[in-house]
Amino acid sequence: MSNPSPRAVVTPRAVGTPRTAEELAARNENLVEWYQGLEKSYGRELLIMLICAQWFLKGLVLGWLYSSIDWVFRDLGVPGPRLQIYKTVTQLPFALKPIIGLTTDTMPIMGYRRNPYIFIVTVIAVCGMVVLGGGKV
């Protein structure tokens, strides 16, 4: 019996992680070039509008929304511990975003990756809204 050929030792690291300072600097230059290409193609005004819509307005709206939830539930007479449960349940989709993304990417339904999941969740959300609209909290 012959010994198997020696294999190269591979050290674990994230794919695409720069090993040296030069690689990191090259990556940053590529990022700047990428942004400049976007700015050339779409214009600075559109990029600024998208940045504001994505981060500033989304954060502002979510801040107002979650600060008002306490007042609405207090007006409905919901006790404090139950209020915490409701707030936790409403935050679950945001906490599970990476798992949901991996699921939709690795388990397509009839060849489609996201559309069936969007449809299923929309049906569940509409059913939930009908239940909420027809009953008490």
XYZ file of C-alpha atoms in Angstrom, residues 23-105:
83
model
C -5.113 43.906 -0.483
C -7.207 45.970 1.937
C -6.121 49.203 0.256
C -6.947 47.730 -3.172
C -10.393 46.734 -1.928
C -11.047 50.254 -0.638
C -9.974 51.698 -3.988
C -12.379 49.322 -5.716
C -15.156 50.524 -3.405
C -14.434 54.146 -4.300
C -14.370 53.262 -8.002
C -17.671 51.419 -7.593
C -19.294 54.460 -5.966
C -17.893 56.756 -8.652
C -19.342 54.465 -11.311
C -22.749 54.615 -9.616
C -22.514 58.387 -9.380
C -21.577 58.648 -13.057
C -24.419 56.357 -14.133
C -27.232 57.614 -11.899
C -26.175 61.016 -10.601
C -25.348 62.262 -7.133
C -28.894 63.518 -6.450
C -30.455 60.075 -6.904
C -27.833 58.416 -4.706
C -28.361 60.982 -1.949
C -32.125 60.497 -2.197
C -31.757 56.709 -1.941
C -29.417 56.974 1.045
C -31.829 59.325 2.820
C -34.827 57.134 2.035
C -33.105 53.952 3.164
C -31.423 54.995 6.387
C -32.669 58.363 7.594
C -36.381 58.072 6.870
C -36.568 54.388 7.707
C -34.891 54.986 11.066
C -37.069 58.008 11.754
C -40.305 56.200 10.933
C -39.360 53.094 12.918
C -38.380 55.291 15.874
C -41.754 57.018 15.838
C -43.580 53.742 15.325
C -41.958 51.911 18.217
C -42.270 54.856 20.589
C -46.007 55.083 19.869
C -46.658 51.368 20.396
C -46.361 51.781 24.175
C -49.005 54.516 24.190
C -51.440 52.576 21.995
C -51.186 49.391 24.057
C -51.435 51.351 27.315
C -54.630 52.954 25.994
C -55.942 49.459 25.177
C -55.157 48.323 28.742
C -52.449 45.798 27.850
C -50.347 44.884 30.921
C -46.578 45.481 30.833
C -45.374 41.855 30.555
C -47.784 41.155 27.693
C -46.643 44.373 26.004
C -43.059 43.065 26.038
C -44.216 39.816 24.434
C -46.047 41.717 21.689
C -43.025 43.917 21.003
C -40.748 40.871 20.861
C -43.032 39.095 18.404
C -43.126 42.172 16.151
C -39.299 42.271 16.109
C -38.834 38.584 15.232
C -38.885 39.054 11.433
C -36.070 41.596 11.668
C -33.987 39.291 13.870
C -34.583 36.328 11.554
C -33.690 38.148 8.312
C -30.413 36.240 7.767
C -32.087 32.868 8.289
C -35.011 33.813 6.056
C -32.601 35.006 3.354
C -30.610 31.775 3.470
C -33.812 29.743 3.304
C -35.150 31.568 0.257
C -31.785 31.348 -1.509
